[in-house]
XYZ file of C-alpha atoms in Angstrom:
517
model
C -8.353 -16.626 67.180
C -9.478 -16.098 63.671
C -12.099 -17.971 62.241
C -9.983 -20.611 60.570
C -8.063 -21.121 63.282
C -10.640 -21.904 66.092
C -9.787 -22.123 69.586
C -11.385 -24.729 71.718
C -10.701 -24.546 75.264
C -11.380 -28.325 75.558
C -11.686 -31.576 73.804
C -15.154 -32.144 73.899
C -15.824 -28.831 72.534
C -13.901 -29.681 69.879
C -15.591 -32.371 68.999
C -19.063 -31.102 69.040
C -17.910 -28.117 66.174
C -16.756 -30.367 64.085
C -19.875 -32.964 64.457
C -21.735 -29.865 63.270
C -19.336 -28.886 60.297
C -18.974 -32.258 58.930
C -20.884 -34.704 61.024
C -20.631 -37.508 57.933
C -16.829 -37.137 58.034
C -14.961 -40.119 58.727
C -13.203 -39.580 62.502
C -12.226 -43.095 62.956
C -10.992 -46.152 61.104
C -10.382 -48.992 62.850
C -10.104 -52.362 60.758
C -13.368 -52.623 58.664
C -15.464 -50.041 61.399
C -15.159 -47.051 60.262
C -17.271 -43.472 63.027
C -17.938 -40.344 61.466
C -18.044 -37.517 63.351
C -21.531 -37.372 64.277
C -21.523 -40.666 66.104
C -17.960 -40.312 67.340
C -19.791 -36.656 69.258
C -23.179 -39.229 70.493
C -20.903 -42.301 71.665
C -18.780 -39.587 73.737
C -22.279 -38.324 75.270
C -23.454 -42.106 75.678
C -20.004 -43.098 77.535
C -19.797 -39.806 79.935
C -23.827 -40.655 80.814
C -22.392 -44.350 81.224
C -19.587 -43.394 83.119
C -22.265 -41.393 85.436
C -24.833 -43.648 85.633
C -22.643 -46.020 87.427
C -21.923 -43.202 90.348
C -18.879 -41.780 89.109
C -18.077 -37.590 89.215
C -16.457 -35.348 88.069
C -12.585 -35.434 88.618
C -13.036 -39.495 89.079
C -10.652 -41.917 87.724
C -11.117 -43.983 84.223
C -8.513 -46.608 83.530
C -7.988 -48.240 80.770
C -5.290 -51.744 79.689
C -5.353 -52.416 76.416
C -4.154 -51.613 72.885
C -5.072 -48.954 70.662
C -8.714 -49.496 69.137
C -11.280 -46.803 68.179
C -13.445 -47.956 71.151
C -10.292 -47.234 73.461
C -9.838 -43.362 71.353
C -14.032 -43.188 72.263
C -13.614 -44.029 75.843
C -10.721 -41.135 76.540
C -13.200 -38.455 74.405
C -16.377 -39.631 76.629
C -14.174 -39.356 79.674
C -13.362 -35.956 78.685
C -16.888 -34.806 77.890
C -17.727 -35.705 81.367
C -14.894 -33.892 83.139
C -13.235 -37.247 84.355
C -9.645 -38.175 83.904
C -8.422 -40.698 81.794
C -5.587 -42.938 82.110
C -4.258 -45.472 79.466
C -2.028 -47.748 81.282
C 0.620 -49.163 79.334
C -0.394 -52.550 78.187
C 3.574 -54.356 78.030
C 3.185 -53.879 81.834
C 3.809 -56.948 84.456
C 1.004 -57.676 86.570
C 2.351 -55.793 89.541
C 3.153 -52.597 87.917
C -0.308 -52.437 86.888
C -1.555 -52.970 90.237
C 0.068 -50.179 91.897
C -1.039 -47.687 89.484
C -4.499 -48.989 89.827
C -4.358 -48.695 93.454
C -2.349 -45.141 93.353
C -4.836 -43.267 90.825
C -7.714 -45.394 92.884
C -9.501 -45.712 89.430
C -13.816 -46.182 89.736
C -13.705 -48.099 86.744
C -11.130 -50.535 84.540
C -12.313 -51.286 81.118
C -9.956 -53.686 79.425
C -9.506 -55.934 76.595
C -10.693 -59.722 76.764
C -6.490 -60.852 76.380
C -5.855 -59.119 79.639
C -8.465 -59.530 81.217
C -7.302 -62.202 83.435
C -4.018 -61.295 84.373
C -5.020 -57.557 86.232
C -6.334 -57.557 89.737
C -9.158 -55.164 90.105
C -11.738 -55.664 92.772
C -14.056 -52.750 91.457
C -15.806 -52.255 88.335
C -14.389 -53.978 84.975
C -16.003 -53.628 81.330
C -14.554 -55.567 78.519
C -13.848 -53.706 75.497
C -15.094 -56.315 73.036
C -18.672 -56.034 71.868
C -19.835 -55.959 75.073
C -18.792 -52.282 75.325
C -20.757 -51.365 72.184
C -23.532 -52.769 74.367
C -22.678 -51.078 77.253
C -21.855 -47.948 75.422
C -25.383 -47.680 73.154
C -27.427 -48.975 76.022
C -26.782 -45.105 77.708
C -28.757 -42.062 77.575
C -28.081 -39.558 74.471
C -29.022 -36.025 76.613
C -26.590 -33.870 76.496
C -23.627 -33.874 79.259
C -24.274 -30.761 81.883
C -21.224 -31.134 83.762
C -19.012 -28.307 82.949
C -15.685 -29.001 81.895
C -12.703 -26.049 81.759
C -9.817 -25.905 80.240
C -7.813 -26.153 83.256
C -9.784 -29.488 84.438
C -7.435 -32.645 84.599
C -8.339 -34.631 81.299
C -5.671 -37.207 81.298
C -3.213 -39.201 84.290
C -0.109 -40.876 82.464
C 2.163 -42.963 84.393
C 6.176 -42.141 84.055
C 8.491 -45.267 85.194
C 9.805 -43.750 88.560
C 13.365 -43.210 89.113
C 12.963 -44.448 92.504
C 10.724 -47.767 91.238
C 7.726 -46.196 91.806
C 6.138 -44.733 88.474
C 4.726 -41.549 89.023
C 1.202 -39.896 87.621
C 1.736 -36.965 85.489
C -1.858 -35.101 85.668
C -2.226 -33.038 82.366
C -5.352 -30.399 81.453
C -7.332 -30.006 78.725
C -5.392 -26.965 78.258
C -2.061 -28.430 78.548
C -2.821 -29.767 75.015
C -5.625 -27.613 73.445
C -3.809 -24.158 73.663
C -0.787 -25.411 71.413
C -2.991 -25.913 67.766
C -3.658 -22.266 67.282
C -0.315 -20.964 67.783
C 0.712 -23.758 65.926
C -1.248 -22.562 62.913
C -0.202 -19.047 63.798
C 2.994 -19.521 62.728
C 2.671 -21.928 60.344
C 4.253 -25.354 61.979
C 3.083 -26.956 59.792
C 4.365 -30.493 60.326
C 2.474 -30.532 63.931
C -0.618 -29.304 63.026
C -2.372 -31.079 60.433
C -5.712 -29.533 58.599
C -9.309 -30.670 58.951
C -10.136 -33.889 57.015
C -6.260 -34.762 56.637
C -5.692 -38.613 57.362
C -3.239 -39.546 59.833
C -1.854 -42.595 61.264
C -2.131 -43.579 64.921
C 0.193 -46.576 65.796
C 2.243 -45.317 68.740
C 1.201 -47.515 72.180
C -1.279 -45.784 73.878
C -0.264 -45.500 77.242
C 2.286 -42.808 75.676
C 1.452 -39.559 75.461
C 2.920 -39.578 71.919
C -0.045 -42.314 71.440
C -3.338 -40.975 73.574
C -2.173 -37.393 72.608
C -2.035 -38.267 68.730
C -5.479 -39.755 68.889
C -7.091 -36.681 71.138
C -4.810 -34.139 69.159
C -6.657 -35.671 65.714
C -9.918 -34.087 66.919
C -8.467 -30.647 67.574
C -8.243 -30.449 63.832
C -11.141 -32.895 62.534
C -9.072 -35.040 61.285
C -9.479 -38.602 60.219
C -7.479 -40.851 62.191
C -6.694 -44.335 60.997
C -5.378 -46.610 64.213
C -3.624 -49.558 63.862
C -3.784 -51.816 67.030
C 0.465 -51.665 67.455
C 2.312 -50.810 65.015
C 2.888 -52.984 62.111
C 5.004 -51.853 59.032
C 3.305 -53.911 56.270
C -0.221 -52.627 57.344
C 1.123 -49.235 57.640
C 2.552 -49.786 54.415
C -0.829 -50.659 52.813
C -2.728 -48.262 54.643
C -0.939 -45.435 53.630
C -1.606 -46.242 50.314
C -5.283 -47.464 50.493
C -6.162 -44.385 52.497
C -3.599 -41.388 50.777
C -2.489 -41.150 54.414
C -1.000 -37.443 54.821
C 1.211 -37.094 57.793
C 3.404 -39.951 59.864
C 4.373 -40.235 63.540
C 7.045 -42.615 63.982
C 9.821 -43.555 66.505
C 13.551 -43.743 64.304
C 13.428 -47.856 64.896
C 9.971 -48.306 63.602
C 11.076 -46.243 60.933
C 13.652 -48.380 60.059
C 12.027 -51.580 59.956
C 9.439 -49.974 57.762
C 11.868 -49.186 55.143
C 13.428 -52.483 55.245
C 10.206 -54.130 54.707
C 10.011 -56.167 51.600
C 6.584 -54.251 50.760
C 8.389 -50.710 51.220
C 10.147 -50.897 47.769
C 7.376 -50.723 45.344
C 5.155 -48.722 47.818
C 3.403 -45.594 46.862
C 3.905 -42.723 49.374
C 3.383 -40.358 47.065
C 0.596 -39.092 49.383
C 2.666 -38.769 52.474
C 3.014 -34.841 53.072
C 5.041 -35.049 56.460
C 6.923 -37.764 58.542
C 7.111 -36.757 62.678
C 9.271 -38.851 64.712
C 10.492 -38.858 68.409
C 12.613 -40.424 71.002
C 15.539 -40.123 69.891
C 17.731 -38.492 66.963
C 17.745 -40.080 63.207
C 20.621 -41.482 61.596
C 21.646 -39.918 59.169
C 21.815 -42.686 56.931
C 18.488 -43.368 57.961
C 17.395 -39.844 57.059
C 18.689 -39.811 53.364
C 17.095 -43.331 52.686
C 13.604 -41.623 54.279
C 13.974 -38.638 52.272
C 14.454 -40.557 49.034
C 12.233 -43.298 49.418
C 9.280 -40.849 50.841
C 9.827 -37.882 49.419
C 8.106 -35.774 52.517
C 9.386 -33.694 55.231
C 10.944 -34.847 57.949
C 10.468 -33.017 61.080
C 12.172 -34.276 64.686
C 9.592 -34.098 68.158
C 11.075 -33.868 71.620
C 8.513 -33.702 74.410
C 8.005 -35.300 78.241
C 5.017 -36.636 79.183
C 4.580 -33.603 82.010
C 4.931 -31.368 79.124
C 1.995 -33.154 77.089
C 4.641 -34.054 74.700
C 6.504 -31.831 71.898
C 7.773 -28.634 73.452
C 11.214 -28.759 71.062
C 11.013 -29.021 67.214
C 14.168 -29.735 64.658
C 12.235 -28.373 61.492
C 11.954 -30.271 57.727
C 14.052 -27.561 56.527
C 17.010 -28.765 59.030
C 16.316 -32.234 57.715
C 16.597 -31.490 54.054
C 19.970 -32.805 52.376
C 20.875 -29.368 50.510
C 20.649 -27.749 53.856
C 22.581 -30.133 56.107
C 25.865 -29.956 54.184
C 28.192 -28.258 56.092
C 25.694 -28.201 59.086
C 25.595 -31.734 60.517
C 25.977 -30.629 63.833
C 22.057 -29.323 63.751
C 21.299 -33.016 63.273
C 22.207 -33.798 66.204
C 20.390 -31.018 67.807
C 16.657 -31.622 69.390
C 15.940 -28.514 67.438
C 14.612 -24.883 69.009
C 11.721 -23.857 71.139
C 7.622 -24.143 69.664
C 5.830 -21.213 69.846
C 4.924 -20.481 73.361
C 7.567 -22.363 74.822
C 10.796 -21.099 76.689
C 13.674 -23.072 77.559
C 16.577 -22.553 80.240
C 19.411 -24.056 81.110
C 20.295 -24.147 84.877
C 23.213 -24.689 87.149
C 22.838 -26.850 90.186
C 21.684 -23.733 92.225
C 19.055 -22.912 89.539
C 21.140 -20.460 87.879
C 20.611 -19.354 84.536
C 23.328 -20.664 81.942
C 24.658 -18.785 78.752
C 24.681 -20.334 75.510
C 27.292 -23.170 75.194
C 27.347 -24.049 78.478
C 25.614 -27.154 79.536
C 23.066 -27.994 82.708
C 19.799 -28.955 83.792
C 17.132 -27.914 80.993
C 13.929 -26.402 82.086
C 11.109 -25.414 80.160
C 8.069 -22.697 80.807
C 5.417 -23.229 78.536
C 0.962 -23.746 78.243
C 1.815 -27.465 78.084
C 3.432 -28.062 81.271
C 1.297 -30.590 83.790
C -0.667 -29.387 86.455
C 1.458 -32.169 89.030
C 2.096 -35.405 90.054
C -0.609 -37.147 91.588
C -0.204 -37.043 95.057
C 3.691 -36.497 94.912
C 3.709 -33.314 96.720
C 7.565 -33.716 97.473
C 7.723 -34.640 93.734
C 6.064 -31.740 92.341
C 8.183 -28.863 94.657
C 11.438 -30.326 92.876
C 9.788 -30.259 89.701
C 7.902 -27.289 89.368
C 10.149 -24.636 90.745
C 7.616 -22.012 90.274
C 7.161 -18.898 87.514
C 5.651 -21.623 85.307
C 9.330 -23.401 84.720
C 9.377 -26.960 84.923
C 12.674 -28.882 85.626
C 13.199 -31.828 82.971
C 15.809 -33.552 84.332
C 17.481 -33.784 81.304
C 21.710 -32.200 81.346
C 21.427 -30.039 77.908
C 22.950 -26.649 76.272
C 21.379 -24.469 73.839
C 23.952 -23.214 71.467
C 24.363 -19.690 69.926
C 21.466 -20.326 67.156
C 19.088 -21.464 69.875
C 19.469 -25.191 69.511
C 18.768 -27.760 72.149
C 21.195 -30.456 72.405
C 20.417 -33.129 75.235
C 23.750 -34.526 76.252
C 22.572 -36.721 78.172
C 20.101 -37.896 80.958
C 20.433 -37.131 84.484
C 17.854 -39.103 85.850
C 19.552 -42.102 83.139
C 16.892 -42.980 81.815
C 17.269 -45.745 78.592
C 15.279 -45.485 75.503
C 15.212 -48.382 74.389
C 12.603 -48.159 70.800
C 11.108 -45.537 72.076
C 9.952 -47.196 75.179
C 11.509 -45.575 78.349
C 13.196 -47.304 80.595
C 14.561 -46.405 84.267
C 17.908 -48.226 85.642
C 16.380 -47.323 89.191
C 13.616 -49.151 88.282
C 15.157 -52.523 86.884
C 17.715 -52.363 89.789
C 14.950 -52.902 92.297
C 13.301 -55.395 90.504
C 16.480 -57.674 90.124
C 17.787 -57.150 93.784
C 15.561 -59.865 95.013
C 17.322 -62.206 93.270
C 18.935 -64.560 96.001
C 22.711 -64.397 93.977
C 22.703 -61.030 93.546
C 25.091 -58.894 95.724
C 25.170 -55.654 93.688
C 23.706 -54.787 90.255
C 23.712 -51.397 88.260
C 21.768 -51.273 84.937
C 22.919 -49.129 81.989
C 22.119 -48.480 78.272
C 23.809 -49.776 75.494
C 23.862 -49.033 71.790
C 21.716 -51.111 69.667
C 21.218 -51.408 65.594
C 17.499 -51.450 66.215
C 16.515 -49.865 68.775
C 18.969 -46.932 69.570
C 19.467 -48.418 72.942
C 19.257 -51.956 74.981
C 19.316 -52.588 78.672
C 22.631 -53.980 80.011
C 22.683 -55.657 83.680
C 26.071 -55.159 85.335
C 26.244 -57.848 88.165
C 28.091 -58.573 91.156
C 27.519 -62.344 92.110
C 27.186 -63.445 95.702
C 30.407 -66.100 96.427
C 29.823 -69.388 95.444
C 26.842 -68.459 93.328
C 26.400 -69.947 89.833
C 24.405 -67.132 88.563
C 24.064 -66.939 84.825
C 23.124 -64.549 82.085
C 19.641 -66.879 81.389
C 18.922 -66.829 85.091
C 19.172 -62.756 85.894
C 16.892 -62.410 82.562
C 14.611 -65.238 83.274
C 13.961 -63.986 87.031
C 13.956 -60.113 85.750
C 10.779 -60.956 82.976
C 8.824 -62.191 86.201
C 9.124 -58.950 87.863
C 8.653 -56.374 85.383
C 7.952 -55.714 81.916
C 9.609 -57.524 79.128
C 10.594 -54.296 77.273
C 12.566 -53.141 80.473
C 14.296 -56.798 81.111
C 17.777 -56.593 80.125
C 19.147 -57.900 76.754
C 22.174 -58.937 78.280
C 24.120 -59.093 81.482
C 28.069 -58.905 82.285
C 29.467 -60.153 85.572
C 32.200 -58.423 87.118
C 33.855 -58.173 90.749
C 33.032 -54.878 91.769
C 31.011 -52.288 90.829
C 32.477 -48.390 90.401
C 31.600 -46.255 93.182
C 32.552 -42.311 93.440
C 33.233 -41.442 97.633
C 29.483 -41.120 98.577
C 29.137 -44.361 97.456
C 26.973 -43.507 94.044
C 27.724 -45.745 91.177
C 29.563 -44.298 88.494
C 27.093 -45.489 85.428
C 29.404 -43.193 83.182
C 32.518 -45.387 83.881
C 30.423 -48.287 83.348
C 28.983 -47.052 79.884
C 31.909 -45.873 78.918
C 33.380 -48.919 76.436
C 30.219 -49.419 74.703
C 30.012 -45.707 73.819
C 33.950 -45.653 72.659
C 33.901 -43.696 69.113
C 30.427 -42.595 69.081
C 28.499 -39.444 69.877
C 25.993 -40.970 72.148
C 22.362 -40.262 71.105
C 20.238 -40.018 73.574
């Protein structure tokens, strides 16, 4: 790589360079604190000594439950230093869901913030992340870290909502994520690779990759990296224009409740070079209004978590009004291949497909995970070997090399841009005592692209409502996957084997519209 477009094989290396280029460069804005790079590098050396000190290796377990904060970005870069894995558990979680993936990952440690403390059952060690961590944190040794740390070390364990209830963890590398940058710069994407001192914005939830991959992808490029706790669109707003914020990552609903914020009209974005956005496609209305009200580049991300996120770009200039005329189709599209990534479409036999022809799409690429945590079953369906991973989304790939998802085969809901698993929800509402037979599908919805619909079959005699299956569902699992609404009906569609036909079931809420998914 040349010298402007430095390779580090991992994160903590990454750091350290740019400590030494510009150690008074701001790294982190959180609020009023604001860590340059040269105490961003020591507090990454303090926590992996920290981490150490209280017995923990090597390849151990650090969880975290909480929101976004600079001491939770510190935390994931001091894991890293010290060759431990880091996992951000998503903080809308119920109580239970949380438990299991602290018991599956067997975590050493749980640092957490104060709100949640209480409600997370953890019998080993716990730190608060209030100002007891700074404590903590400065109260550790400053030597330098000796463990080594690879590129192909584990550096992070996300949990996936399981399509069979349980949620799965997707163990990534340091490579997984550091390779991408330079061949990003190689050929000039632009939009995913922002340069050394730009400002971003970090407001995606953290237990995403799309959030913990934005804040550890920020140091990859010495960037400065303004985090908002969740994402609010009046302090994104102001903080765009306070801090000539650069670049944007932003789901399509978020974006649209930005825009219709009553601060958004007189706003200056003038600063705003590039708007990313994922989940799911933009509509088109939604797109004009962006272009003309930002005046940036628009560029679409689709990624998985086992694929440490983007793997499939829809460029700005696919986005930009002069060139969609005549082309709306691409729109629609995910968009084509990064560099370094291959994509395939497959039969059920794991055939190769020609263009045009849709199946299961597979991708081979640097950023695919190393497994699932102790899901060998999981992984041989998965990873079917020759580096190609199996999705698991149905997709075709037309003549100019564009990805269109048609739909989901594991039917999974997006629901603003939280994922959502009908398996998942159907388990969780089957306890109910009224409940004969349920089947869960996604909807569309104004705000946010999609919203979980229970279909219910009643027990006889029953007197099951709509406010009962919700109130009983929001004590299982998390509110974002609770449905929105519920329909009763007699029977649910079955095909001969006895599988429910979610199709047939979608079908009337999907009448007249190309689903987006």
């Amino acid at each position: 790589m040349s010298e402007n477009n430095p390779y580090y094989p991992t994160y903590g290396e990454a750091l350290s360079a740019f400590a030494k280029q510009t150690p008074d460069q701001i790294a982190l804005r959180f609020g009023d604190r604001t860590t340059d790079y040269k105490s961003y590098d020591l507090h990454a050396t303090q926590i992996a000594n920290g981490l150490a000190a209280m017995g923990l290796s090597k390849g151990d377990r650090i969880a975290y439950f909480g929101k976004n904060s600079d001491r939770s970005v510190e935390l994931a870069m001091g894991a890293a230093r010290a060759g431990m894995v880091f996992i951000p558990i998503i903080w809308r979680l119920a109580p239970k869901e949380v438990e299991f993936i602290l018991n599956d990952s067997g975590a050493g440690v749980l640092f957490v913030e104060p709100e949640f403390a209480d409600q997370l059952p953890f019998s080993g060690n716990k730190i608060l992340t209030d100002e007891s961590f700074d404590n903590w944190r400065d109260a550790q040794a400053t030597t330098p870290v000796t463990t080594p740390v690879g590129a192909q070390d584990a550096l992070l364990q996300l949990y996936t909502s399981g399509t069979t209830g349980l949620p799965k963890g997707v163990v990534l590398s340091h490579h997984n994520g550091t390779h991408f940058r330079p061949l990003m710069k190689e050929h000039n994407i632009y939009w995913y690779c922002a340069d050394h001192g730009d400002s971003m914005i970090f407001a995606m939830p953290y237990g995403h990759i799309a959030g913990v991959g934005t804040a550890l992808g920020a140091v990859l490029g010495g960037q400065e990296l303004i985090i908002h706790r969740e994402f609010d669109p009046a302090l994104m707003i102001s903080d765009v224009e306070k801090y000539r914020v650069k670049w944007l990552f932003i789901v399509p609903a978020a974006l649209g409740i930005m825009l219709a914020h009553p601060d958004a009209a007189k706003a200056d974005f003038s600063s705003v070079k590039g708007l990313t956005y994922g989940a799911s496609p933009i509509p088109l209305d939604m797109l004009k209004e962006g272009v003309e009200r930002l005046k940036c580049d628009f560029a679409q991300l689709y990624g998985l978590t086992e694929t440490f996120g983007t793997v499939i770009s829809l460029p700005p200039e696919d986005h930009k009004p002069e060139n969609i005329k005549g082309r709306e189709h691409v729109m629609k599209s995910a968009g084509k291949p990064m560099p370094g990534v291959e994509v395939r479409i497959m039969d059920e036999d794991l055939n190769p497909l020609p263009a045009g022809q849709t199946g299961e799409v597979a991708i081979r690429s640097g950023c695919v995970m190393l497994g699932y945590w102790n899901r060998p079953e999981e992984n041989e369906k998965a990873l079917i070997g020759d580096g190609w991973f199996r999705t698991g989304d149905a997709g075709m790939v037309d003549e100019e090399g564009y990805l269109y998802i048609q739909d989901r085969i594991k039917d999974m809901i997006i629901s603003g841009g939280e994922n959502v698993y009908p398996a998942q929800v159907e388990s969780a509402l089957y306890g109910h005592p009224d409940i004969a037979d349920i089947a869960v599908i996604g909807i569309p919805d104004e705000k946010w692209g999609e919203a979980v619909k229970a279909v219910v079959v009643a027990k006889p005699g029953s007197e099951l409502t709509e406010a009962g299956v919700i109130a009983y569902a929001k004590e299982q699992i998390a509110g974002f996957k609770c449905p929105k609404s519920v329909d009763f009906i007699e029977a649910l569609p079955r095909n001969p084997s006895g599988k429910i036909l979610r199709r047939e079931l979608r079908a009337p809420y999907w009448e007249g519209r190309e689903r987006a998914v």
